[in-house]
PDB file of C-alpha atoms in Angstrom:
ATOM      1  CA  UNK A   1      -0.134   0.055  -0.074  1.00  0.00           C
ATOM      2  CA  UNK A   2       2.867   2.580   0.845  1.00  0.00           C
ATOM      3  CA  UNK A   3       4.406   1.807  -2.554  1.00  0.00           C
ATOM      4  CA  UNK A   4       1.134   2.186  -4.106  1.00  0.00           C
ATOM      5  CA  UNK A   5       0.560   5.675  -2.482  1.00  0.00           C
ATOM      6  CA  UNK A   6       4.108   6.676  -3.507  1.00  0.00           C
ATOM      7  CA  UNK A   7       3.676   5.722  -6.993  1.00  0.00           C
ATOM      8  CA  UNK A   8       0.240   7.511  -7.319  1.00  0.00           C
ATOM      9  CA  UNK A   9       1.779  10.587  -5.675  1.00  0.00           C
ATOM     10  CA  UNK A  10       4.750  10.250  -8.257  1.00  0.00           C
ATOM     11  CA  UNK A  11       2.141  10.241 -11.045  1.00  0.00           C
ATOM     12  CA  UNK A  12       0.279  13.163  -9.933  1.00  0.00           C
ATOM     13  CA  UNK A  13       3.331  15.146  -9.745  1.00  0.00           C
ATOM     14  CA  UNK A  14       4.339  14.115 -13.293  1.00  0.00           C
ATOM     15  CA  UNK A  15       0.799  14.903 -14.540  1.00  0.00           C
ATOM     16  CA  UNK A  16       0.794  18.494 -12.732  1.00  0.00           C
ATOM     17  CA  UNK A  17       4.234  19.278 -14.328  1.00  0.00           C
ATOM     18  CA  UNK A  18       3.056  18.348 -17.927  1.00  0.00           C
ATOM     19  CA  UNK A  19      -0.098  20.527 -17.348  1.00  0.00           C
ATOM     20  CA  UNK A  20       2.277  23.356 -16.208  1.00  0.00           C
ATOM     21  CA  UNK A  21       4.675  22.771 -19.163  1.00  0.00           C
ATOM     22  CA  UNK A  22       1.626  22.923 -21.579  1.00  0.00           C
ATOM     23  CA  UNK A  23       0.460  26.184 -20.142  1.00  0.00           C
ATOM     24  CA  UNK A  24       4.020  27.820 -20.653  1.00  0.00           C
ATOM     25  CA  UNK A  25       4.953  26.080 -24.019  1.00  0.00           C
ATOM     26  CA  UNK A  26       1.557  27.008 -25.963  1.00  0.00           C
ATOM     27  CA  UNK A  27       1.038  29.981 -28.113  1.00  0.00           C
ATOM     28  CA  UNK A  28       1.863  32.412 -25.338  1.00  0.00           C
ATOM     29  CA  UNK A  29      -1.594  34.133 -25.411  1.00  0.00           C
ATOM     30  CA  UNK A  30      -2.840  35.829 -22.389  1.00  0.00           C
ATOM     31  CA  UNK A  31      -6.445  36.274 -21.742  1.00  0.00           C
ATOM     32  CA  UNK A  32      -7.045  39.798 -20.546  1.00  0.00           C
ATOM     33  CA  UNK A  33     -10.917  40.186 -20.967  1.00  0.00           C
ATOM     34  CA  UNK A  34     -11.288  40.875 -17.232  1.00  0.00           C
ATOM     35  CA  UNK A  35      -9.629  44.125 -17.809  1.00  0.00           C
ATOM     36  CA  UNK A  36     -12.374  45.487 -20.252  1.00  0.00           C
ATOM     37  CA  UNK A  37     -15.364  46.878 -18.812  1.00  0.00           C
ATOM     38  CA  UNK A  38     -17.447  44.715 -16.550  1.00  0.00           C
ATOM     39  CA  UNK A  39     -20.351  43.860 -18.822  1.00  0.00           C
ATOM     40  CA  UNK A  40     -22.464  42.463 -16.113  1.00  0.00           C
ATOM     41  CA  UNK A  41     -22.218  45.251 -13.893  1.00  0.00           C
ATOM     42  CA  UNK A  42     -23.182  47.705 -16.846  1.00  0.00           C
ATOM     43  CA  UNK A  43     -26.599  46.228 -17.375  1.00  0.00           C
ATOM     44  CA  UNK A  44     -28.401  49.130 -15.668  1.00  0.00           C
ATOM     45  CA  UNK A  45     -26.014  51.706 -16.984  1.00  0.00           C
ATOM     46  CA  UNK A  46     -23.002  53.442 -15.248  1.00  0.00           C
ATOM     47  CA  UNK A  47     -21.420  56.888 -15.833  1.00  0.00           C
ATOM     48  CA  UNK A  48     -17.487  56.892 -15.602  1.00  0.00           C
ATOM     49  CA  UNK A  49     -16.300  60.313 -14.587  1.00  0.00           C
ATOM     50  CA  UNK A  50     -12.726  61.215 -15.817  1.00  0.00           C
ATOM     51  CA  UNK A  51     -10.743  64.316 -14.776  1.00  0.00           C
ATOM     52  CA  UNK A  52      -7.618  65.967 -15.569  1.00  0.00           C
ATOM     53  CA  UNK A  53      -4.241  64.463 -13.965  1.00  0.00           C
ATOM     54  CA  UNK A  54      -1.272  66.707 -13.014  1.00  0.00           C
ATOM     55  CA  UNK A  55      -2.817  70.248 -13.300  1.00  0.00           C
ATOM     56  CA  UNK A  56      -4.779  72.161 -10.820  1.00  0.00           C
ATOM     57  CA  UNK A  57      -7.749  72.989 -13.031  1.00  0.00           C
ATOM     58  CA  UNK A  58     -10.732  70.613 -13.542  1.00  0.00           C
ATOM     59  CA  UNK A  59     -12.480  69.996 -16.801  1.00  0.00           C
ATOM     60  CA  UNK A  60     -14.245  66.415 -16.111  1.00  0.00           C
ATOM     61  CA  UNK A  61     -15.434  64.078 -19.087  1.00  0.00           C
ATOM     62  CA  UNK A  62     -18.191  61.411 -18.592  1.00  0.00           C
ATOM     63  CA  UNK A  63     -18.901  58.216 -20.436  1.00  0.00           C
ATOM     64  CA  UNK A  64     -22.271  56.287 -20.010  1.00  0.00           C
ATOM     65  CA  UNK A  65     -21.730  52.788 -20.312  1.00  0.00           C
ATOM     66  CA  UNK A  66     -24.644  50.179 -20.830  1.00  0.00           C
ATOM     67  CA  UNK A  67     -24.439  46.712 -21.809  1.00  0.00           C
ATOM     68  CA  UNK A  68     -27.240  44.870 -23.663  1.00  0.00           C
ATOM     69  CA  UNK A  69     -28.140  41.337 -24.567  1.00  0.00           C
ATOM     70  CA  UNK A  70     -29.540  40.793 -27.908  1.00  0.00           C
ATOM     71  CA  UNK A  71     -30.443  37.551 -30.058  1.00  0.00           C
ATOM     72  CA  UNK A  72     -27.373  38.470 -32.285  1.00  0.00           C
ATOM     73  CA  UNK A  73     -24.786  38.740 -29.173  1.00  0.00           C
ATOM     74  CA  UNK A  74     -23.769  41.030 -26.221  1.00  0.00           C
ATOM     75  CA  UNK A  75     -23.073  44.787 -27.041  1.00  0.00           C
ATOM     76  CA  UNK A  76     -21.926  47.711 -25.134  1.00  0.00           C
ATOM     77  CA  UNK A  77     -23.005  51.186 -25.743  1.00  0.00           C
ATOM     78  CA  UNK A  78     -20.822  54.061 -24.477  1.00  0.00           C
ATOM     79  CA  UNK A  79     -22.182  57.766 -24.787  1.00  0.00           C
ATOM     80  CA  UNK A  80     -19.502  60.514 -24.307  1.00  0.00           C
ATOM     81  CA  UNK A  81     -20.399  63.806 -22.512  1.00  0.00           C
ATOM     82  CA  UNK A  82     -17.884  66.672 -22.264  1.00  0.00           C
ATOM     83  CA  UNK A  83     -17.525  69.222 -19.416  1.00  0.00           C
ATOM     84  CA  UNK A  84     -20.674  71.289 -20.590  1.00  0.00           C
ATOM     85  CA  UNK A  85     -22.583  67.793 -20.615  1.00  0.00           C
ATOM     86  CA  UNK A  86     -22.724  68.021 -24.376  1.00  0.00           C
ATOM     87  CA  UNK A  87     -23.200  64.676 -26.143  1.00  0.00           C
ATOM     88  CA  UNK A  88     -19.895  64.147 -28.152  1.00  0.00           C
ATOM     89  CA  UNK A  89     -19.828  60.672 -29.269  1.00  0.00           C
ATOM     90  CA  UNK A  90     -21.817  57.498 -29.268  1.00  0.00           C
ATOM     91  CA  UNK A  91     -20.202  53.977 -30.104  1.00  0.00           C
ATOM     92  CA  UNK A  92     -21.876  50.782 -29.810  1.00  0.00           C
ATOM     93  CA  UNK A  93     -19.621  47.478 -29.549  1.00  0.00           C
ATOM     94  CA  UNK A  94     -20.218  44.074 -30.273  1.00  0.00           C
ATOM     95  CA  UNK A  95     -18.190  41.647 -27.713  1.00  0.00           C
ATOM     96  CA  UNK A  96     -17.056  38.853 -29.781  1.00  0.00           C
ATOM     97  CA  UNK A  97     -14.904  35.629 -28.834  1.00  0.00           C
ATOM     98  CA  UNK A  98     -11.666  37.399 -29.081  1.00  0.00           C
ATOM     99  CA  UNK A  99     -12.403  41.366 -28.260  1.00  0.00           C
ATOM    100  CA  UNK A 100     -14.914  44.376 -28.384  1.00  0.00           C
ATOM    101  CA  UNK A 101     -15.333  45.541 -31.933  1.00  0.00           C
ATOM    102  CA  UNK A 102     -17.309  48.949 -32.897  1.00  0.00           C
ATOM    103  CA  UNK A 103     -20.309  48.353 -34.945  1.00  0.00           C
ATOM    104  CA  UNK A 104     -21.713  51.874 -34.767  1.00  0.00           C
ATOM    105  CA  UNK A 105     -19.916  55.095 -34.211  1.00  0.00           C
ATOM    106  CA  UNK A 106     -21.478  58.943 -34.266  1.00  0.00           C
ATOM    107  CA  UNK A 107     -19.926  61.767 -33.703  1.00  0.00           C
ATOM    108  CA  UNK A 108     -21.424  65.147 -32.704  1.00  0.00           C
ATOM    109  CA  UNK A 109     -20.860  68.619 -33.503  1.00  0.00           C
ATOM    110  CA  UNK A 110     -22.993  71.812 -32.759  1.00  0.00           C
ATOM    111  CA  UNK A 111     -25.184  73.128 -36.016  1.00  0.00           C
ATOM    112  CA  UNK A 112     -25.655  76.712 -36.820  1.00  0.00           C
ATOM    113  CA  UNK A 113     -28.449  76.872 -34.267  1.00  0.00           C
ATOM    114  CA  UNK A 114     -26.059  75.553 -31.487  1.00  0.00           C
ATOM    115  CA  UNK A 115     -27.610  72.160 -31.219  1.00  0.00           C
ATOM    116  CA  UNK A 116     -25.501  68.973 -31.133  1.00  0.00           C
ATOM    117  CA  UNK A 117     -26.217  66.909 -34.314  1.00  0.00           C
ATOM    118  CA  UNK A 118     -24.952  63.490 -35.215  1.00  0.00           C
ATOM    119  CA  UNK A 119     -22.405  62.852 -37.839  1.00  0.00           C
ATOM    120  CA  UNK A 120     -22.506  59.313 -39.298  1.00  0.00           C
ATOM    121  CA  UNK A 121     -19.206  57.484 -39.609  1.00  0.00           C
ATOM    122  CA  UNK A 122     -17.943  54.450 -41.593  1.00  0.00           C
ATOM    123  CA  UNK A 123     -15.802  52.123 -39.599  1.00  0.00           C
ATOM    124  CA  UNK A 124     -12.989  50.768 -41.881  1.00  0.00           C
ATOM    125  CA  UNK A 125     -11.234  48.555 -38.934  1.00  0.00           C
ATOM    126  CA  UNK A 126     -13.405  47.809 -35.805  1.00  0.00           C
ATOM    127  CA  UNK A 127     -10.964  46.454 -33.173  1.00  0.00           C
ATOM    128  CA  UNK A 128     -11.301  48.515 -29.922  1.00  0.00           C
ATOM    129  CA  UNK A 129      -9.987  46.208 -27.388  1.00  0.00           C
ATOM    130  CA  UNK A 130      -8.501  42.493 -27.824  1.00  0.00           C
ATOM    131  CA  UNK A 131      -9.345  39.879 -25.127  1.00  0.00           C
ATOM    132  CA  UNK A 132      -6.158  37.548 -26.228  1.00  0.00           C
ATOM    133  CA  UNK A 133      -2.690  39.319 -26.390  1.00  0.00           C
ATOM    134  CA  UNK A 134       0.815  37.936 -26.689  1.00  0.00           C
ATOM    135  CA  UNK A 135       3.274  40.749 -26.734  1.00  0.00           C
ATOM    136  CA  UNK A 136       4.256  44.245 -27.881  1.00  0.00           C
ATOM    137  CA  UNK A 137       4.822  43.083 -31.606  1.00  0.00           C
ATOM    138  CA  UNK A 138       0.822  42.910 -31.706  1.00  0.00           C
ATOM    139  CA  UNK A 139      -1.187  45.813 -33.339  1.00  0.00           C
ATOM    140  CA  UNK A 140      -4.886  46.156 -32.865  1.00  0.00           C
ATOM    141  CA  UNK A 141      -6.323  48.412 -35.486  1.00  0.00           C
ATOM    142  CA  UNK A 142      -9.306  50.967 -35.387  1.00  0.00           C
ATOM    143  CA  UNK A 143     -10.120  53.346 -38.054  1.00  0.00           C
ATOM    144  CA  UNK A 144     -13.080  55.124 -39.397  1.00  0.00           C
ATOM    145  CA  UNK A 145     -13.783  58.239 -41.624  1.00  0.00           C
ATOM    146  CA  UNK A 146     -16.562  60.677 -42.136  1.00  0.00           C
ATOM    147  CA  UNK A 147     -17.756  63.717 -44.230  1.00  0.00           C
ATOM    148  CA  UNK A 148     -18.011  66.859 -42.161  1.00  0.00           C
ATOM    149  CA  UNK A 149     -21.254  68.678 -42.534  1.00  0.00           C
ATOM    150  CA  UNK A 150     -19.457  72.063 -43.510  1.00  0.00           C
ATOM    151  CA  UNK A 151     -17.621  70.378 -46.336  1.00  0.00           C
ATOM    152  CA  UNK A 152     -19.294  67.299 -47.975  1.00  0.00           C
ATOM    153  CA  UNK A 153     -16.497  66.922 -50.305  1.00  0.00           C
ATOM    154  CA  UNK A 154     -14.170  66.126 -47.524  1.00  0.00           C
ATOM    155  CA  UNK A 155     -13.321  62.935 -46.128  1.00  0.00           C
ATOM    156  CA  UNK A 156     -11.796  63.361 -42.673  1.00  0.00           C
ATOM    157  CA  UNK A 157     -10.158  59.770 -41.270  1.00  0.00           C
ATOM    158  CA  UNK A 158      -9.108  58.635 -37.823  1.00  0.00           C
ATOM    159  CA  UNK A 159      -6.510  55.787 -37.445  1.00  0.00           C
ATOM    160  CA  UNK A 160      -5.972  54.488 -34.022  1.00  0.00           C
ATOM    161  CA  UNK A 161      -3.328  51.671 -33.395  1.00  0.00           C
ATOM    162  CA  UNK A 162      -3.241  49.852 -29.992  1.00  0.00           C
ATOM    163  CA  UNK A 163      -0.114  48.046 -29.079  1.00  0.00           C
ATOM    164  CA  UNK A 164      -0.124  45.791 -25.870  1.00  0.00           C
ATOM    165  CA  UNK A 165       2.656  46.677 -23.451  1.00  0.00           C
ATOM    166  CA  UNK A 166       2.170  44.610 -20.575  1.00  0.00           C
ATOM    167  CA  UNK A 167       1.288  45.241 -16.907  1.00  0.00           C
ATOM    168  CA  UNK A 168       0.887  49.066 -15.632  1.00  0.00           C
ATOM    169  CA  UNK A 169       1.068  49.980 -12.050  1.00  0.00           C
ATOM    170  CA  UNK A 170      -1.997  49.251 -10.010  1.00  0.00           C
ATOM    171  CA  UNK A 171      -4.692  51.560 -10.025  1.00  0.00           C
ATOM    172  CA  UNK A 172      -6.074  52.940  -6.867  1.00  0.00           C
ATOM    173  CA  UNK A 173      -9.824  53.904  -6.736  1.00  0.00           C
ATOM    174  CA  UNK A 174     -12.353  54.191  -3.734  1.00  0.00           C
ATOM    175  CA  UNK A 175     -10.319  52.452  -1.468  1.00  0.00           C
ATOM    176  CA  UNK A 176      -9.527  49.589  -3.668  1.00  0.00           C
ATOM    177  CA  UNK A 177      -6.358  48.543  -5.492  1.00  0.00           C
ATOM    178  CA  UNK A 178      -6.789  47.088  -9.347  1.00  0.00           C
ATOM    179  CA  UNK A 179      -4.278  45.572 -11.293  1.00  0.00           C
ATOM    180  CA  UNK A 180      -3.642  47.061 -14.591  1.00  0.00           C
ATOM    181  CA  UNK A 181      -2.560  46.465 -18.122  1.00  0.00           C
ATOM    182  CA  UNK A 182      -1.713  49.210 -20.389  1.00  0.00           C
ATOM    183  CA  UNK A 183      -1.567  49.751 -24.381  1.00  0.00           C
ATOM    184  CA  UNK A 184       0.484  52.313 -26.254  1.00  0.00           C
ATOM    185  CA  UNK A 185      -1.747  54.343 -28.764  1.00  0.00           C
ATOM    186  CA  UNK A 186      -0.838  55.969 -31.955  1.00  0.00           C
ATOM    187  CA  UNK A 187      -3.344  58.074 -33.688  1.00  0.00           C
ATOM    188  CA  UNK A 188      -3.412  59.948 -36.872  1.00  0.00           C
ATOM    189  CA  UNK A 189      -6.067  62.470 -37.923  1.00  0.00           C
ATOM    190  CA  UNK A 190      -6.224  63.744 -41.479  1.00  0.00           C
ATOM    191  CA  UNK A 191      -8.260  64.709 -44.510  1.00  0.00           C
ATOM    192  CA  UNK A 192      -7.950  62.882 -47.544  1.00  0.00           C
ATOM    193  CA  UNK A 193      -7.993  66.010 -49.992  1.00  0.00           C
ATOM    194  CA  UNK A 194      -4.744  66.669 -51.615  1.00  0.00           C
ATOM    195  CA  UNK A 195      -2.498  68.587 -49.658  1.00  0.00           C
ATOM    196  CA  UNK A 196      -4.232  68.418 -46.296  1.00  0.00           C
ATOM    197  CA  UNK A 197      -2.015  68.058 -43.422  1.00  0.00           C
ATOM    198  CA  UNK A 198      -1.961  64.799 -41.177  1.00  0.00           C
ATOM    199  CA  UNK A 199      -1.821  65.337 -37.075  1.00  0.00           C
ATOM    200  CA  UNK A 200      -0.214  62.488 -35.309  1.00  0.00           C
ATOM    201  CA  UNK A 201      -0.633  61.794 -31.531  1.00  0.00           C
ATOM    202  CA  UNK A 202       0.688  59.276 -29.184  1.00  0.00           C
ATOM    203  CA  UNK A 203      -0.592  58.035 -25.800  1.00  0.00           C
ATOM    204  CA  UNK A 204      -1.402  55.350 -23.359  1.00  0.00           C
ATOM    205  CA  UNK A 205      -4.553  53.730 -22.012  1.00  0.00           C
ATOM    206  CA  UNK A 206      -4.474  51.685 -18.753  1.00  0.00           C
ATOM    207  CA  UNK A 207      -7.373  49.193 -18.012  1.00  0.00           C
ATOM    208  CA  UNK A 208      -7.790  47.964 -14.563  1.00  0.00           C
ATOM    209  CA  UNK A 209      -9.209  44.313 -13.769  1.00  0.00           C
ATOM    210  CA  UNK A 210     -12.859  44.582 -13.163  1.00  0.00           C
ATOM    211  CA  UNK A 211     -13.077  48.565 -13.801  1.00  0.00           C
ATOM    212  CA  UNK A 212     -12.262  48.804 -17.463  1.00  0.00           C
ATOM    213  CA  UNK A 213     -10.379  52.262 -18.694  1.00  0.00           C
ATOM    214  CA  UNK A 214      -9.186  54.094 -15.925  1.00  0.00           C
ATOM    215  CA  UNK A 215      -6.452  56.224 -17.338  1.00  0.00           C
ATOM    216  CA  UNK A 216      -5.439  57.624 -20.575  1.00  0.00           C
ATOM    217  CA  UNK A 217      -3.132  60.381 -22.241  1.00  0.00           C
ATOM    218  CA  UNK A 218      -2.429  61.769 -25.454  1.00  0.00           C
ATOM    219  CA  UNK A 219       0.005  64.253 -26.982  1.00  0.00           C
ATOM    220  CA  UNK A 220       0.426  65.899 -29.986  1.00  0.00           C
ATOM    221  CA  UNK A 221       3.631  67.189 -30.680  1.00  0.00           C
ATOM    222  CA  UNK A 222       5.241  69.073 -27.785  1.00  0.00           C
ATOM    223  CA  UNK A 223       2.514  71.776 -27.341  1.00  0.00           C
ATOM    224  CA  UNK A 224      -0.527  69.759 -26.766  1.00  0.00           C
ATOM    225  CA  UNK A 225      -0.778  66.895 -24.048  1.00  0.00           C
ATOM    226  CA  UNK A 226      -3.304  65.871 -21.781  1.00  0.00           C
ATOM    227  CA  UNK A 227      -4.058  63.036 -19.285  1.00  0.00           C
ATOM    228  CA  UNK A 228      -7.094  61.863 -17.509  1.00  0.00           C
ATOM    229  CA  UNK A 229      -7.825  59.232 -14.812  1.00  0.00           C
ATOM    230  CA  UNK A 230     -10.931  57.713 -13.472  1.00  0.00           C
ATOM    231  CA  UNK A 231     -12.125  59.657 -10.429  1.00  0.00           C
ATOM    232  CA  UNK A 232     -15.920  58.359  -9.729  1.00  0.00           C
ATOM    233  CA  UNK A 233     -18.636  56.383 -11.080  1.00  0.00           C
ATOM    234  CA  UNK A 234     -22.056  57.709 -10.842  1.00  0.00           C
ATOM    235  CA  UNK A 235     -25.613  56.957 -11.929  1.00  0.00           C
ATOM    236  CA  UNK A 236     -27.114  58.716 -14.991  1.00  0.00           C
ATOM    237  CA  UNK A 237     -29.698  60.516 -12.406  1.00  0.00           C
ATOM    238  CA  UNK A 238     -26.797  62.253 -10.770  1.00  0.00           C
ATOM    239  CA  UNK A 239     -25.190  63.157 -14.089  1.00  0.00           C
ATOM    240  CA  UNK A 240     -28.492  64.783 -15.026  1.00  0.00           C
ATOM    241  CA  UNK A 241     -28.881  66.504 -11.699  1.00  0.00           C
ATOM    242  CA  UNK A 242     -25.033  68.018 -12.464  1.00  0.00           C
ATOM    243  CA  UNK A 243     -26.227  69.217 -15.960  1.00  0.00           C
ATOM    244  CA  UNK A 244     -29.316  70.698 -14.554  1.00  0.00           C
ATOM    245  CA  UNK A 245     -27.480  72.720 -11.907  1.00  0.00           C
ATOM    246  CA  UNK A 246     -25.035  73.756 -14.456  1.00  0.00           C
TER     247      UNK A 246
END
């Protein structure tokens, strides 16, 4: 019996080692889906409040996220409000096996009467966030283009590359500490008209496990740079109250 028990334990050790070796010697993919927005917690809708980092002034931005289940799959809708509580963007993403992909993207700008009006866009490359990453050689492409209302002959394009850069520093939020991953973001905004200039930007995004996007920065040349971090999560009634008070 003693020899049988020893043999069993030895076989168990070998089996465990093989499992570990298999996990290490596979394709090297890392699953980071838990670092994207917590879809189940967003069924009722949550407003993420972001504010400037590193300067004394405040210019909060708000994203209202809400997830949906449909026969065709799971979706996440994000609505962006600027510091004046004006809608700037609405994006609808579909959650697929290997990530989040944009399905609809509307931009908003004021018309001649000062009302925010939607600008439809064409999504050329839909990748917003990957669930499986390998190393920093992997690039995830998002791009769209649109015709601005003031110049129907112009075509403005936005190209955004996300490059996985591994773990970021832990993020502290409301008394809790969250592990994070980070992406380097390269962006190009231009006009397809001949001779039009292209603006290039570079920045970072941090995603916290169980929270989603908690930090983002962007710089365009040496003159214009900004960074925002998550400072609060609130309900839509509170956002409406703040807007009414303003």
